[in-house]
């Protein structure tokens, strides 16, 4: 049996995708031409490369301990790759795994009795995609669920009201709308992966972005309204502004584009990053932020030909950014293992833990803006004010974090340092890459103004952490996942957090005490989770090509 280089390339490419190395997968796929190979459309099960390696190593292990006549061979220590001890260890590990499996079965039975484990009879399983489901999003007005997949389609599922389960699955399947991103009969589909999607504020329009660099606008009835062509690389993020007149996209081609949604034309292209643009998010109708593999965050404004602000404090690529409900704090997370907070209010302040933060990437002097102990702000947005500065050359800079909710931030500034473009705080407790962040829908500017604002960070270290933004302290450390966590989502009332990881588990947590409320063990790794507007259903997209909706009246 011979193995071709194309088959090996495909196995490596799929392994990189499944492991969350999206950018590495793109680069490898581009250089190896895997999409143009004869095996490009092969149907591989998740974890195919690891499975083949494990079986190959087992064969080598056995072969090394046998003579040609079948008798046992004595292998001197040490033995390259595998030693005789390895076989004994493998047997011992198998016994341990079996015992752990028995313990898990017993725990599952207990959880099922007390209602913590969600059974298949309480799950609406949506099948139709023919490849991994990367993203899902509920319409903000109805229980219409959109999902995007590697199979070059997005699908619209009208989820019925009431309890989830097999009957609801049958109803959904009858009304599914398929949004095709390739013409019928087209053979090459690999470059049309639906990588991102976003509903506009009133739920009348859906935007989708694909691996080939095109964005599309659809009606909620599935009609294609516009195809937006300008990017030269995959689109990783799409966001509508609140009034839905502009659509913002970020691409591997290093640029961000603001599109005129009505005309379907480019309003402005922003070419500020030196590496792929990984995420974008609107601050208001014309101001937005972008982040990139180049470790930078730019705050841009429609009509300006240079960044409004640049934040440079992360030590590795910045995976995601998100403005808080009040639009005053920007959260970011990075492969450097940290999540950080930034502020456009006046001079942004120094990081509260005493570090030196970042340097101003614009490199223009700010001394003329400091008058009588007040640092003037470059930002003229409504609600932003100057930051009161207490001059003290001998003391490190500090922030009164309790005033973050207010329009003025009081600090003690070291005059020898430029106070601009420094992070407000850095959350450093994760041990691996922080892949995603989410704000709770609480505090100023939200529908739950009397609840404390929290930030959730999820990491490849399998942990989720909840941070109180007023105290800058970690309030909960959620540790039940055993594989990288790719997605977290707060319930609309801010009382619960859903999380999905590649351990196939969808967990629902209590924000109040950090306890695990419910668990659904799905059919594959989870790429995305989201709550519906009513807060009684959670959807998840899986690596086995399916979408699941869980009824959660907790």
JSON list of N, CA and C in Angstrom, two decimals, residues 51-67 71 73 75 79-87 90:
[
{"chain": "A", "resi": 51, "resn": "UNK", "atom": "N", "xyz": [-5.21, 9.24, 14.41]},
{"chain": "A", "resi": 51, "resn": "UNK", "atom": "CA", "xyz": [-5.59, 7.82, 14.41]},
{"chain": "A", "resi": 51, "resn": "UNK", "atom": "C", "xyz": [-4.58, 6.99, 13.62]},
{"chain": "A", "resi": 52, "resn": "UNK", "atom": "N", "xyz": [-4.17, 7.49, 12.45]},
{"chain": "A", "resi": 52, "resn": "UNK", "atom": "CA", "xyz": [-3.21, 6.75, 11.62]},
{"chain": "A", "resi": 52, "resn": "UNK", "atom": "C", "xyz": [-1.86, 6.67, 12.33]},
{"chain": "A", "resi": 53, "resn": "UNK", "atom": "N", "xyz": [-1.42, 7.76, 12.93]},
{"chain": "A", "resi": 53, "resn": "UNK", "atom": "CA", "xyz": [-0.14, 7.75, 13.65]},
{"chain": "A", "resi": 53, "resn": "UNK", "atom": "C", "xyz": [-0.16, 6.78, 14.82]},
{"chain": "A", "resi": 54, "resn": "UNK", "atom": "N", "xyz": [-1.27, 6.78, 15.55]},
{"chain": "A", "resi": 54, "resn": "UNK", "atom": "CA", "xyz": [-1.36, 5.86, 16.70]},
{"chain": "A", "resi": 54, "resn": "UNK", "atom": "C", "xyz": [-1.28, 4.41, 16.25]},
{"chain": "A", "resi": 55, "resn": "UNK", "atom": "N", "xyz": [-2.02, 4.08, 15.18]},
{"chain": "A", "resi": 55, "resn": "UNK", "atom": "CA", "xyz": [-1.99, 2.69, 14.69]},
{"chain": "A", "resi": 55, "resn": "UNK", "atom": "C", "xyz": [-0.62, 2.32, 14.15]},
{"chain": "A", "resi": 56, "resn": "UNK", "atom": "N", "xyz": [0.04, 3.27, 13.49]},
{"chain": "A", "resi": 56, "resn": "UNK", "atom": "CA", "xyz": [1.38, 3.01, 12.98]},
{"chain": "A", "resi": 56, "resn": "UNK", "atom": "C", "xyz": [2.38, 2.77, 14.09]},
{"chain": "A", "resi": 57, "resn": "UNK", "atom": "N", "xyz": [2.30, 3.57, 15.14]},
{"chain": "A", "resi": 57, "resn": "UNK", "atom": "CA", "xyz": [3.21, 3.40, 16.27]},
{"chain": "A", "resi": 57, "resn": "UNK", "atom": "C", "xyz": [2.98, 2.07, 16.99]},
{"chain": "A", "resi": 58, "resn": "UNK", "atom": "N", "xyz": [1.71, 1.66, 17.08]},
{"chain": "A", "resi": 58, "resn": "UNK", "atom": "CA", "xyz": [1.43, 0.38, 17.71]},
{"chain": "A", "resi": 58, "resn": "UNK", "atom": "C", "xyz": [2.06, -0.77, 16.91]},
{"chain": "A", "resi": 59, "resn": "UNK", "atom": "N", "xyz": [1.99, -0.65, 15.58]},
{"chain": "A", "resi": 59, "resn": "UNK", "atom": "CA", "xyz": [2.59, -1.70, 14.73]},
{"chain": "A", "resi": 59, "resn": "UNK", "atom": "C", "xyz": [4.11, -1.73, 14.91]},
{"chain": "A", "resi": 60, "resn": "UNK", "atom": "N", "xyz": [4.75, -0.56, 14.92]},
{"chain": "A", "resi": 60, "resn": "UNK", "atom": "CA", "xyz": [6.20, -0.49, 15.12]},
{"chain": "A", "resi": 60, "resn": "UNK", "atom": "C", "xyz": [6.58, -1.04, 16.48]},
{"chain": "A", "resi": 61, "resn": "UNK", "atom": "N", "xyz": [5.73, -0.77, 17.46]},
{"chain": "A", "resi": 61, "resn": "UNK", "atom": "CA", "xyz": [5.98, -1.23, 18.83]},
{"chain": "A", "resi": 61, "resn": "UNK", "atom": "C", "xyz": [6.00, -2.76, 18.89]},
{"chain": "A", "resi": 62, "resn": "UNK", "atom": "N", "xyz": [5.02, -3.35, 18.25]},
{"chain": "A", "resi": 62, "resn": "UNK", "atom": "CA", "xyz": [4.94, -4.82, 18.24]},
{"chain": "A", "resi": 62, "resn": "UNK", "atom": "C", "xyz": [6.09, -5.41, 17.43]},
{"chain": "A", "resi": 63, "resn": "UNK", "atom": "N", "xyz": [6.34, -4.82, 16.27]},
{"chain": "A", "resi": 63, "resn": "UNK", "atom": "CA", "xyz": [7.40, -5.32, 15.38]},
{"chain": "A", "resi": 63, "resn": "UNK", "atom": "C", "xyz": [8.76, -5.31, 16.07]},
{"chain": "A", "resi": 64, "resn": "UNK", "atom": "N", "xyz": [9.01, -4.27, 16.87]},
{"chain": "A", "resi": 64, "resn": "UNK", "atom": "CA", "xyz": [10.31, -4.14, 17.54]},
{"chain": "A", "resi": 64, "resn": "UNK", "atom": "C", "xyz": [10.55, -5.22, 18.57]},
{"chain": "A", "resi": 65, "resn": "UNK", "atom": "N", "xyz": [9.49, -5.85, 19.06]},
{"chain": "A", "resi": 65, "resn": "UNK", "atom": "CA", "xyz": [9.62, -6.84, 20.13]},
{"chain": "A", "resi": 65, "resn": "UNK", "atom": "C", "xyz": [9.46, -8.27, 19.64]},
{"chain": "A", "resi": 66, "resn": "UNK", "atom": "N", "xyz": [9.46, -8.46, 18.31]},
{"chain": "A", "resi": 66, "resn": "UNK", "atom": "CA", "xyz": [9.32, -9.81, 17.76]},
{"chain": "A", "resi": 66, "resn": "UNK", "atom": "C", "xyz": [10.47, -10.16, 16.83]},
{"chain": "A", "resi": 67, "resn": "UNK", "atom": "N", "xyz": [10.97, -11.42, 16.96]},
{"chain": "A", "resi": 67, "resn": "UNK", "atom": "CA", "xyz": [11.94, -11.94, 16.00]},
{"chain": "A", "resi": 67, "resn": "UNK", "atom": "C", "xyz": [11.19, -12.45, 14.78]},
{"chain": "A", "resi": 71, "resn": "UNK", "atom": "N", "xyz": [9.18, -15.30, 17.96]},
{"chain": "A", "resi": 71, "resn": "UNK", "atom": "CA", "xyz": [9.54, -15.31, 19.37]},
{"chain": "A", "resi": 71, "resn": "UNK", "atom": "C", "xyz": [9.81, -13.88, 19.85]},
{"chain": "A", "resi": 73, "resn": "UNK", "atom": "N", "xyz": [11.63, -10.73, 21.30]},
{"chain": "A", "resi": 73, "resn": "UNK", "atom": "CA", "xyz": [12.98, -10.20, 21.19]},
{"chain": "A", "resi": 73, "resn": "UNK", "atom": "C", "xyz": [13.29, -9.33, 22.41]},
{"chain": "A", "resi": 75, "resn": "UNK", "atom": "N", "xyz": [14.97, -6.29, 23.92]},
{"chain": "A", "resi": 75, "resn": "UNK", "atom": "CA", "xyz": [15.45, -5.00, 23.42]},
{"chain": "A", "resi": 75, "resn": "UNK", "atom": "C", "xyz": [16.23, -4.30, 24.53]},
{"chain": "A", "resi": 79, "resn": "UNK", "atom": "N", "xyz": [15.60, 2.40, 23.94]},
{"chain": "A", "resi": 79, "resn": "UNK", "atom": "CA", "xyz": [15.13, 2.04, 22.61]},
{"chain": "A", "resi": 79, "resn": "UNK", "atom": "C", "xyz": [14.54, 3.28, 21.93]},
{"chain": "A", "resi": 80, "resn": "UNK", "atom": "N", "xyz": [14.97, 3.55, 20.73]},
{"chain": "A", "resi": 80, "resn": "UNK", "atom": "CA", "xyz": [14.49, 4.74, 20.01]},
{"chain": "A", "resi": 80, "resn": "UNK", "atom": "C", "xyz": [12.98, 4.63, 19.79]},
{"chain": "A", "resi": 81, "resn": "UNK", "atom": "N", "xyz": [12.30, 5.74, 19.99]},
{"chain": "A", "resi": 81, "resn": "UNK", "atom": "CA", "xyz": [10.84, 5.84, 19.83]},
{"chain": "A", "resi": 81, "resn": "UNK", "atom": "C", "xyz": [10.12, 5.10, 20.92]},
{"chain": "A", "resi": 82, "resn": "UNK", "atom": "N", "xyz": [10.19, 3.76, 20.89]},
{"chain": "A", "resi": 82, "resn": "UNK", "atom": "CA", "xyz": [9.42, 2.97, 21.86]},
{"chain": "A", "resi": 82, "resn": "UNK", "atom": "C", "xyz": [10.33, 1.95, 22.53]},
{"chain": "A", "resi": 83, "resn": "UNK", "atom": "N", "xyz": [10.19, 1.80, 23.83]},
{"chain": "A", "resi": 83, "resn": "UNK", "atom": "CA", "xyz": [10.96, 0.80, 24.59]},
{"chain": "A", "resi": 83, "resn": "UNK", "atom": "C", "xyz": [10.01, -0.29, 25.05]},
{"chain": "A", "resi": 84, "resn": "UNK", "atom": "N", "xyz": [10.54, -1.43, 25.52]},
{"chain": "A", "resi": 84, "resn": "UNK", "atom": "CA", "xyz": [9.64, -2.47, 26.06]},
{"chain": "A", "resi": 84, "resn": "UNK", "atom": "C", "xyz": [8.72, -1.93, 27.14]},
{"chain": "A", "resi": 85, "resn": "UNK", "atom": "N", "xyz": [9.21, -0.94, 27.91]},
{"chain": "A", "resi": 85, "resn": "UNK", "atom": "CA", "xyz": [8.39, -0.36, 28.97]},
{"chain": "A", "resi": 85, "resn": "UNK", "atom": "C", "xyz": [7.14, 0.29, 28.40]},
{"chain": "A", "resi": 86, "resn": "UNK", "atom": "N", "xyz": [7.26, 0.75, 27.15]},
{"chain": "A", "resi": 86, "resn": "UNK", "atom": "CA", "xyz": [6.14, 1.45, 26.55]},
{"chain": "A", "resi": 86, "resn": "UNK", "atom": "C", "xyz": [4.92, 0.54, 26.43]},
{"chain": "A", "resi": 87, "resn": "UNK", "atom": "N", "xyz": [5.16, -0.73, 26.12]},
{"chain": "A", "resi": 87, "resn": "UNK", "atom": "CA", "xyz": [4.04, -1.66, 25.99]},
{"chain": "A", "resi": 87, "resn": "UNK", "atom": "C", "xyz": [3.36, -1.85, 27.34]},
{"chain": "A", "resi": 90, "resn": "UNK", "atom": "N", "xyz": [1.42, 1.16, 28.10]},
{"chain": "A", "resi": 90, "resn": "UNK", "atom": "CA", "xyz": [0.20, 1.27, 27.31]},
{"chain": "A", "resi": 90, "resn": "UNK", "atom": "C", "xyz": [-0.91, 0.39, 27.89]}
]
